[in-house]
């Protein structure tokens, strides 16, 4: 094994073609030698959402080029790579397969290990690309497909404390944005709209706020917004609705995080770290509000850099590196798993009938 292993990571689970090269470091924080992310916004925006076939085709067209770019930028030659890691799930199966097959071919031609990575584990460990953080820590993972509170106990060890019973938070942002006429993906632009509006103009529901522990629900918000948009005429009213939505989300996360803190502390820990990761963790208002609730409750709030919140391959390479160190390699018959979970023992929880 190399003294300081170098991992090439690949991410193609949805609409980003990403390749990154990272190197282990004595500090415990790996060095990101390159981190190339190519988004497909232009391909999907006219459809208002990701079209799987178009996404997969674009991955096929771009993966070689992006890998070459990542290698060139890193200054690392192929013979110095210790292992190839790629997202194996969850995600769109035809998209996952592109990255997985590319990784398998590369690893086998270089005769180095191939490592399959859970995309969610990439998000979960992403702050470790920038800071030394001890296990266990509390994680709020908020992305386009997932919204969960988890105890991160170590590599491959997660306990789910709460999850969304309907929409993911990113989905709620994107759907609300669409209703306001903002083009896909609307989350980041919705935040900008919100900055220009009155957050107290519209009163929106906070589903299951007083029940269901730290489980989350956002579908009711979308219905309420749909109703209000029918009566909206001016741009200012759109800004006001965006601001009211942003404020409501912040309040929901504030309250649910407090509940999650209590759940997490059922086992008392010396260090109380609260990591917020995933695409929606890029939202400044949410970062501010969750820093506030963390400070009030003796937790240290940790957010990945904005560029590491959204989908990227550095986080995949990071999990690959951790697995490489303990020689947790995969066979070439590893298949893409669109439903891969972090806590496989957690029960299926969709629909308010399951919440009490
Ligand atoms: O983690 P991610 O890049 O992809 C998934 O794994 O799903 O998350 C993408 C989601 C999208 O729904 C996007 O609209 C949302 O994150 N997002 C935001 C912001 N930036 C990205 N939502 C709210 N505010 C933002 N600033
Ligand atoms: Zn993601």
Short mmCIF file of C-alpha atoms and ligand atoms in Angstrom, two decimals:
data_model
loop_
_atom_site.label_atom_id
_atom_site.label_comp_id
_atom_site.label_asym_id
_atom_site.label_seq_id
_atom_site.Cartn_x
_atom_site.Cartn_y
_atom_site.Cartn_z
CA UNK A 1 0.00 0.00 0.00
CA UNK A 2 1.11 3.60 -0.65
CA UNK A 3 2.30 5.49 2.41
CA UNK A 4 -0.29 8.16 1.74
CA UNK A 5 -2.97 6.47 -0.33
CA UNK A 6 -4.51 8.38 -3.22
CA UNK A 7 -8.14 7.65 -4.07
CA UNK A 8 -10.02 8.49 -7.25
CA UNK A 9 -13.72 8.97 -6.46
CA UNK A 10 -16.62 8.97 -8.91
CA UNK A 11 -20.17 10.25 -8.39
CA UNK A 12 -22.95 9.79 -10.97
CA UNK A 13 -26.02 8.98 -8.84
CA UNK A 14 -28.22 11.76 -10.25
CA UNK A 15 -27.49 14.80 -12.40
CA UNK A 16 -23.88 15.58 -11.54
CA UNK A 17 -20.95 13.90 -13.24
CA UNK A 18 -18.16 14.26 -10.70
CA UNK A 19 -14.64 12.95 -10.25
CA UNK A 20 -12.24 13.82 -7.46
CA UNK A 21 -8.79 12.79 -6.37
CA UNK A 22 -7.86 12.99 -2.71
CA UNK A 23 -4.79 11.95 -0.76
CA UNK A 24 -4.52 10.79 2.82
CA UNK A 25 -2.72 13.13 5.16
CA UNK A 26 -1.07 12.79 8.57
CA UNK A 27 -3.35 15.51 9.95
CA UNK A 28 -6.26 13.11 9.48
CA UNK A 29 -7.83 15.51 7.01
CA UNK A 30 -7.23 14.28 3.45
CA UNK A 31 -5.99 16.68 0.83
CA UNK A 32 -8.38 17.35 -2.04
CA UNK A 33 -6.12 17.32 -5.11
CA UNK A 34 -8.98 17.90 -7.53
CA UNK A 35 -12.76 18.00 -7.32
CA UNK A 36 -14.53 18.38 -10.66
CA UNK A 37 -18.32 18.61 -10.73
CA UNK A 38 -20.18 18.93 -14.00
CA UNK A 39 -23.89 19.70 -13.50
CA UNK A 40 -26.62 18.99 -16.01
CA UNK A 41 -28.97 21.86 -15.12
CA UNK A 42 -29.24 22.99 -18.73
CA UNK A 43 -30.29 19.53 -19.90
CA UNK A 44 -33.10 19.11 -17.38
CA UNK A 45 -34.43 22.62 -16.80
CA UNK A 46 -36.93 22.56 -19.65
CA UNK A 47 -38.50 19.45 -18.05
CA UNK A 48 -38.63 20.95 -14.55
CA UNK A 49 -36.83 17.94 -13.04
CA UNK A 50 -34.20 15.29 -13.74
CA UNK A 51 -34.99 12.98 -16.68
CA UNK A 52 -33.12 9.72 -15.89
CA UNK A 53 -32.40 8.66 -19.50
CA UNK A 54 -31.00 12.07 -20.40
CA UNK A 55 -28.95 12.15 -17.20
CA UNK A 56 -27.43 8.72 -17.88
CA UNK A 57 -26.62 9.61 -21.48
CA UNK A 58 -24.87 12.76 -20.36
CA UNK A 59 -22.84 10.78 -17.76
CA UNK A 60 -21.74 8.38 -20.52
CA UNK A 61 -20.73 11.30 -22.72
CA UNK A 62 -18.82 13.16 -20.05
CA UNK A 63 -17.28 10.69 -17.61
CA UNK A 64 -14.03 10.19 -19.56
CA UNK A 65 -13.49 13.88 -19.97
CA UNK A 66 -14.26 14.70 -16.33
CA UNK A 67 -11.93 11.93 -15.10
CA UNK A 68 -9.16 13.25 -17.34
CA UNK A 69 -9.75 16.77 -16.06
CA UNK A 70 -9.60 15.57 -12.45
CA UNK A 71 -6.34 13.73 -13.10
CA UNK A 72 -4.78 16.68 -14.94
CA UNK A 73 -5.76 19.13 -12.22
CA UNK A 74 -4.47 16.88 -9.44
CA UNK A 75 -1.09 16.39 -11.11
CA UNK A 76 -1.37 12.70 -10.23
CA UNK A 77 -0.61 10.04 -12.83
CA UNK A 78 -2.84 6.98 -13.07
CA UNK A 79 -0.14 4.65 -11.74
CA UNK A 80 -0.14 6.55 -8.42
CA UNK A 81 -3.83 5.89 -7.71
CA UNK A 82 -4.31 3.39 -4.85
CA UNK A 83 -8.01 2.58 -5.38
CA UNK A 84 -11.08 3.68 -7.32
CA UNK A 85 -14.28 4.42 -5.40
CA UNK A 86 -17.69 5.03 -6.95
CA UNK A 87 -21.22 5.66 -5.69
CA UNK A 88 -23.19 2.40 -5.76
CA UNK A 89 -26.47 3.83 -4.40
CA UNK A 90 -28.92 5.26 -3.63
CA UNK A 91 -29.83 7.08 -6.83
CA UNK A 92 -31.04 6.52 -10.37
CA UNK A 93 -30.00 3.02 -11.38
CA UNK A 94 -29.00 3.84 -14.96
CA UNK A 95 -26.94 6.79 -13.74
CA UNK A 96 -25.27 4.84 -10.94
CA UNK A 97 -24.32 2.09 -13.41
CA UNK A 98 -22.32 4.52 -15.56
CA UNK A 99 -20.01 5.56 -12.72
CA UNK A 100 -19.82 2.05 -11.28
CA UNK A 101 -18.86 0.45 -14.59
CA UNK A 102 -16.31 3.14 -15.30
CA UNK A 103 -14.79 2.63 -11.84
CA UNK A 104 -14.69 -1.14 -12.19
CA UNK A 105 -12.99 -0.98 -15.60
CA UNK A 106 -10.44 1.55 -14.37
CA UNK A 107 -9.67 -0.42 -11.20
CA UNK A 108 -9.31 -3.71 -13.04
CA UNK A 109 -7.09 -2.26 -15.76
CA UNK A 110 -4.87 -0.66 -13.10
CA UNK A 111 -5.07 -3.81 -10.94
CA UNK A 112 -6.05 -1.81 -7.87
CA UNK A 113 -9.01 -2.20 -5.47
CA UNK A 114 -12.50 -1.10 -6.41
CA UNK A 115 -14.72 0.28 -3.64
CA UNK A 116 -18.48 0.90 -3.80
CA UNK A 117 -19.71 3.84 -1.72
CA UNK A 118 -23.10 4.74 -0.27
CA UNK A 119 -23.84 8.26 -1.53
CA UNK A 120 -25.48 9.16 1.80
CA UNK A 121 -22.37 8.07 3.67
CA UNK A 122 -20.46 10.51 1.47
CA UNK A 123 -22.70 13.36 2.66
CA UNK A 124 -22.57 12.06 6.25
CA UNK A 125 -18.77 12.09 6.40
CA UNK A 126 -18.26 15.15 4.17
CA UNK A 127 -17.22 17.52 7.01
CA UNK A 128 -14.28 15.19 7.64
CA UNK A 129 -12.75 16.61 4.45
CA UNK A 130 -12.18 19.82 6.38
CA UNK A 131 -12.13 19.11 10.08
CA UNK A 132 -11.26 16.37 12.54
CA UNK A 133 -14.49 15.34 14.09
CA UNK A 134 -14.89 12.45 16.48
CA UNK A 135 -17.61 9.80 16.40
CA UNK A 136 -20.36 9.69 17.39
CA UNK A 137 -21.96 12.85 16.09
CA UNK A 138 -25.50 13.90 15.33
CA UNK A 139 -26.22 14.38 11.64
CA UNK A 140 -29.03 16.17 9.87
CA UNK A 141 -28.84 15.07 6.25
CA UNK A 142 -30.95 17.33 4.04
CA UNK A 143 -30.76 16.78 0.30
CA UNK A 144 -32.95 16.45 -2.77
CA UNK A 145 -33.85 12.86 -1.95
CA UNK A 146 -33.39 12.52 1.82
CA UNK A 147 -34.10 14.26 5.11
CA UNK A 148 -32.93 12.35 8.16
CA UNK A 149 -31.54 12.78 11.64
CA UNK A 150 -28.91 10.10 12.34
CA UNK A 151 -26.37 9.23 14.93
CA UNK A 152 -23.12 8.68 13.04
CA UNK A 153 -21.39 6.08 15.16
CA UNK A 154 -18.47 5.36 12.85
CA UNK A 155 -17.71 4.26 9.30
CA UNK A 156 -20.64 2.12 8.17
CA UNK A 157 -22.48 2.49 11.49
CA UNK A 158 -25.56 4.68 11.64
CA UNK A 159 -28.65 4.88 13.82
CA UNK A 160 -31.58 6.70 12.29
CA UNK A 161 -33.38 8.90 14.82
CA UNK A 162 -35.88 10.51 12.46
CA UNK A 163 -36.76 10.76 8.80
CA UNK A 164 -39.22 12.49 6.52
CA UNK A 165 -42.52 10.69 6.19
CA UNK A 166 -43.18 12.23 2.77
CA UNK A 167 -41.10 14.72 0.76
CA UNK A 168 -37.41 15.39 1.22
CA UNK A 169 -36.54 18.97 2.14
CA UNK A 170 -34.74 19.64 -1.16
CA UNK A 171 -37.81 18.36 -2.94
CA UNK A 172 -39.98 20.77 -0.92
CA UNK A 173 -37.69 23.66 -1.91
CA UNK A 174 -37.71 22.62 -5.58
CA UNK A 175 -41.50 22.11 -5.72
CA UNK A 176 -42.18 25.43 -4.00
CA UNK A 177 -39.77 27.13 -6.38
CA UNK A 178 -41.58 25.61 -9.34
CA UNK A 179 -44.91 26.91 -8.06
CA UNK A 180 -43.34 30.36 -7.85
CA UNK A 181 -42.17 30.09 -11.45
CA UNK A 182 -38.49 29.64 -10.56
CA UNK A 183 -36.68 27.32 -12.93
CA UNK A 184 -35.20 23.97 -11.84
CA UNK A 185 -33.33 23.39 -9.60
CA UNK A 186 -35.12 26.01 -7.58
CA UNK A 187 -33.69 25.59 -4.07
CA UNK A 188 -30.79 28.05 -4.30
CA UNK A 189 -32.85 30.63 -6.24
CA UNK A 190 -35.75 30.34 -3.82
CA UNK A 191 -33.39 31.40 -1.05
CA UNK A 192 -32.52 34.54 -3.06
CA UNK A 193 -36.23 35.30 -3.57
CA UNK A 194 -36.75 34.92 0.17
CA UNK A 195 -34.17 37.60 0.94
CA UNK A 196 -36.41 40.18 -0.78
CA UNK A 197 -39.66 39.24 0.94
CA UNK A 198 -41.58 39.61 4.19
CA UNK A 199 -41.25 36.32 6.15
CA UNK A 200 -44.34 37.09 8.22
CA UNK A 201 -46.73 37.71 5.33
CA UNK A 202 -48.12 34.17 5.01
CA UNK A 203 -48.76 31.67 7.79
CA UNK A 204 -47.81 28.21 6.59
CA UNK A 205 -48.38 24.85 8.33
CA UNK A 206 -45.68 22.99 10.23
CA UNK A 207 -46.75 19.37 9.72
CA UNK A 208 -46.29 16.89 12.63
CA UNK A 209 -44.49 19.57 14.61
CA UNK A 210 -45.93 18.38 17.94
CA UNK A 211 -45.75 14.66 17.29
CA UNK A 212 -43.62 11.98 15.72
CA UNK A 213 -40.40 12.81 17.63
CA UNK A 214 -37.79 14.17 15.24
CA UNK A 215 -39.49 12.74 12.17
CA UNK A 216 -40.22 15.35 9.53
CA UNK A 217 -43.00 16.12 7.05
CA UNK A 218 -43.07 18.72 4.29
CA UNK A 219 -45.84 17.64 1.91
CA UNK A 220 -48.51 19.79 3.65
CA UNK A 221 -46.45 22.89 2.98
CA UNK A 222 -46.51 22.29 -0.74
CA UNK A 223 -50.32 21.98 -0.69
CA UNK A 224 -50.64 25.23 1.27
CA UNK A 225 -48.32 27.02 -1.12
CA UNK A 226 -50.20 25.72 -4.14
CA UNK A 227 -53.38 27.23 -2.69
CA UNK A 228 -51.78 30.61 -1.99
CA UNK A 229 -50.06 30.88 -5.40
CA UNK A 230 -53.50 30.91 -7.02
CA UNK A 231 -54.11 34.34 -5.47
CA UNK A 232 -50.69 35.83 -6.04
CA UNK A 233 -50.36 38.60 -8.60
CA UNK A 234 -47.20 40.58 -7.99
CA UNK A 235 -43.49 39.75 -7.86
CA UNK A 236 -43.39 41.14 -4.31
CA UNK A 237 -46.02 38.62 -3.20
CA UNK A 238 -43.84 35.85 -4.63
CA UNK A 239 -40.89 37.14 -2.62
CA UNK A 240 -43.10 37.28 0.46
CA UNK A 241 -44.24 33.69 -0.05
CA UNK A 242 -40.65 32.51 -0.57
CA UNK A 243 -39.62 34.32 2.62
CA UNK A 244 -42.52 32.81 4.56
CA UNK A 245 -41.58 29.33 3.29
CA UNK A 246 -37.91 29.84 4.22
CA UNK A 247 -38.89 31.05 7.71
CA UNK A 248 -41.27 28.11 8.24
CA UNK A 249 -38.57 25.61 7.23
CA UNK A 250 -36.10 27.25 9.59
CA UNK A 251 -38.61 27.02 12.45
CA UNK A 252 -39.43 23.37 11.70
CA UNK A 253 -35.74 22.44 11.66
CA UNK A 254 -35.11 24.45 14.84
CA UNK A 255 -37.82 22.59 16.76
CA UNK A 256 -37.04 19.14 15.32
CA UNK A 257 -33.29 19.58 15.95
CA UNK A 258 -34.01 20.26 19.62
CA UNK A 259 -35.91 16.97 19.78
CA UNK A 260 -33.08 15.20 17.93
CA UNK A 261 -30.55 16.59 20.45
CA UNK A 262 -32.53 14.91 23.24
CA UNK A 263 -32.76 11.63 21.34
CA UNK A 264 -29.05 11.70 20.60
CA UNK A 265 -28.17 12.43 24.22
CA UNK A 266 -30.03 9.38 25.53
CA UNK A 267 -26.48 7.99 25.46
CA UNK A 268 -24.46 10.75 27.11
CA UNK A 269 -21.43 11.81 25.07
CA UNK A 270 -18.57 14.09 25.94
CA UNK A 271 -18.53 15.79 22.57
CA UNK A 272 -21.73 17.17 21.21
CA UNK A 273 -21.30 17.83 17.51
CA UNK A 274 -24.18 18.52 15.15
CA UNK A 275 -23.32 18.12 11.47
CA UNK A 276 -25.71 19.46 8.85
CA UNK A 277 -24.90 18.09 5.39
CA UNK A 278 -26.43 17.55 1.93
CA UNK A 279 -27.45 20.02 -0.79
CA UNK A 280 -29.92 21.99 1.37
CA UNK A 281 -27.19 22.56 3.99
CA UNK A 282 -25.93 25.24 1.58
CA UNK A 283 -28.91 27.40 2.62
CA UNK A 284 -27.63 30.34 4.65
CA UNK A 285 -30.81 30.92 6.63
CA UNK A 286 -30.86 27.26 7.70
CA UNK A 287 -27.16 27.42 8.63
CA UNK A 288 -27.83 30.47 10.81
CA UNK A 289 -30.88 29.02 12.54
CA UNK A 290 -29.25 25.66 13.23
CA UNK A 291 -26.13 27.36 14.58
CA UNK A 292 -28.46 29.23 16.95
CA UNK A 293 -30.24 26.10 18.21
CA UNK A 294 -26.88 24.30 18.57
CA UNK A 295 -25.38 27.12 20.64
CA UNK A 296 -28.44 27.23 22.89
CA UNK A 297 -28.18 23.50 23.55
CA UNK A 298 -24.43 23.06 24.00
CA UNK A 299 -23.85 21.50 20.57
CA UNK A 300 -21.14 22.53 18.14
CA UNK A 301 -22.69 23.10 14.71
CA UNK A 302 -20.57 21.91 11.81
CA UNK A 303 -21.38 22.56 8.14
CA UNK A 304 -19.34 21.41 5.14
CA UNK A 305 -18.11 24.21 2.87
CA UNK A 306 -20.87 25.23 0.48
CA UNK A 307 -19.09 23.53 -2.45
CA UNK A 308 -19.04 20.25 -0.52
CA UNK A 309 -22.76 20.37 0.43
CA UNK A 310 -24.11 19.49 -3.01
CA UNK A 311 -23.23 16.29 -4.80
CA UNK A 312 -19.51 15.91 -5.40
CA UNK A 313 -16.97 13.12 -5.73
CA UNK A 314 -14.56 14.28 -3.01
CA UNK A 315 -17.00 12.95 -0.40
CA UNK A 316 -17.16 9.63 -2.29
CA UNK A 317 -13.36 9.45 -2.43
CA UNK A 318 -13.28 10.20 1.30
CA UNK A 319 -15.46 7.20 2.17
CA UNK A 320 -13.36 5.20 -0.31
CA UNK A 321 -10.22 6.25 1.56
CA UNK A 322 -11.64 5.26 4.96
CA UNK A 323 -12.65 1.87 3.54
CA UNK A 324 -9.29 1.47 1.80
CA UNK A 325 -7.51 1.92 5.13
CA UNK A 326 -9.37 -1.02 6.61
CA UNK A 327 -9.13 -2.98 3.35
CA UNK A 328 -12.87 -3.01 2.83
CA UNK A 329 -12.89 -3.60 -0.91
CA UNK A 330 -15.69 -4.73 -3.21
CA UNK A 331 -15.89 -7.38 -5.85
CA UNK A 332 -16.49 -6.59 -9.48
CA UNK A 333 -20.00 -8.04 -9.24
CA UNK A 334 -21.20 -5.27 -6.91
CA UNK A 335 -24.44 -3.97 -8.35
CA UNK A 336 -26.00 -0.53 -8.20
CA UNK A 337 -28.59 -0.34 -5.43
CA UNK A 338 -31.07 2.52 -5.95
CA UNK A 339 -32.45 2.09 -2.43
CA UNK A 340 -29.28 1.77 -0.40
CA UNK A 341 -29.86 3.11 3.15
CA UNK A 342 -27.60 4.26 5.95
CA UNK A 343 -29.43 2.49 8.75
CA UNK A 344 -30.72 -0.68 7.09
CA UNK A 345 -32.51 -1.73 10.28
CA UNK A 346 -34.68 1.42 10.45
CA UNK A 347 -38.26 0.73 9.54
CA UNK A 348 -40.02 2.07 6.46
CA UNK A 349 -41.77 5.27 7.42
CA UNK A 350 -43.91 6.89 4.77
CA UNK A 351 -47.29 8.45 5.50
CA UNK A 352 -48.64 10.14 8.61
CA UNK A 353 -50.53 7.01 9.70
CA UNK A 354 -47.21 5.68 10.95
CA UNK A 355 -46.58 8.66 13.18
CA UNK A 356 -48.04 9.05 16.66
O1 LIG B 1 -27.27 16.71 -2.04
P1 LIG B 1 -27.80 17.22 -3.32
O2 LIG B 1 -26.84 17.99 -4.21
O3 LIG B 1 -28.39 16.07 -4.19
C1 LIG B 1 -29.04 14.97 -3.63
O4 LIG B 1 -28.34 14.04 -3.15
O5 LIG B 1 -30.29 15.04 -3.60
O6 LIG B 1 -29.07 18.14 -2.98
C2 LIG B 1 -29.76 18.81 -3.99
C3 LIG B 1 -30.92 19.58 -3.37
C4 LIG B 1 -31.84 20.19 -4.42
O7 LIG B 1 -33.17 19.91 -4.04
C5 LIG B 1 -31.54 21.68 -4.32
O8 LIG B 1 -32.61 22.51 -4.68
C6 LIG B 1 -31.21 21.82 -2.85
O9 LIG B 1 -30.43 20.67 -2.56
N1 LIG B 1 -30.46 23.05 -2.55
C7 LIG B 1 -30.92 24.06 -1.78
C8 LIG B 1 -29.92 25.05 -1.78
N2 LIG B 1 -28.88 24.61 -2.54
C9 LIG B 1 -29.23 23.38 -3.01
N3 LIG B 1 -32.07 24.17 -1.09
C10 LIG B 1 -32.25 25.31 -0.39
N4 LIG B 1 -31.35 26.32 -0.34
C11 LIG B 1 -30.19 26.24 -1.01
N5 LIG B 1 -29.31 27.24 -0.96
ZN1 LIG B 2 -26.60 14.00 -2.55
#
